[in-house]
């Protein structure tokens, strides 16, 4: 799954560690999320969407088949 | 609301500080280890009592201390410990590795049991391996398997 997490995080001036602390997850999770190698659970996706103030579908885009 | 100071080793669930936590963990671990070691040594030959007590006491000390620390620590007070572990990618790797180890053990033990029973009948083979060493070997194998699977997941998704 592709996502715009890295851009949105940088726009807000957050470091990966700061975002990880905000969400209560590891920094490695943020790294994997931004690389698109880790698809978050639905609760985590909602938390991210709430944090960036946007709908989930704006944050995550399914890979084309 | 006062901010709780976090530390690498955390603080006690009951509110004790890190020093108390470590003292209780290592002290209690030593006491428990010596207790078990004394039981083992008492069951063995009298002339080897002290050597057995020291060997088993030393071997059990750290595992018992680690167990006590796990039981006593409040992980919310540990620096670098994520609040929502289940949302972290490492949790997913760990779950996947655990499932993989379980499958590997089923295959290994099942195939091993089948092969050994056939060999026993076919060539009258009787193995006399110490059971405790076989079990310890299986534990080590499972841990190595887990570590390799975690590294593979990290390489693929890290």
XYZ file of C-alpha atoms in Angstrom, chain A residues 28-56:
29
model
C 11.001 1.239 13.107
C 7.241 1.028 12.511
C 7.227 4.565 11.099
C 10.197 3.725 8.861
C 8.460 0.598 7.556
C 5.166 2.453 7.126
C 6.777 5.252 5.120
C 8.543 2.762 2.876
C 5.182 1.105 2.247
C 6.473 -2.193 3.652
C 4.108 -2.301 6.602
C 0.359 -2.028 6.246
C -0.998 -0.624 9.505
C -3.881 -2.114 11.451
C -7.205 -0.322 11.036
C -6.981 1.323 14.496
C -3.487 2.616 13.686
C -4.639 3.892 10.297
C -7.469 5.783 12.023
C -5.033 7.256 14.532
C -2.767 8.432 11.707
C -5.693 9.920 9.824
C -6.891 11.718 12.955
C -3.397 13.005 13.652
C -2.988 14.442 10.153
C -6.609 15.607 10.006
C -7.542 13.797 6.825
C -9.581 10.766 5.748
C -7.778 7.393 5.681
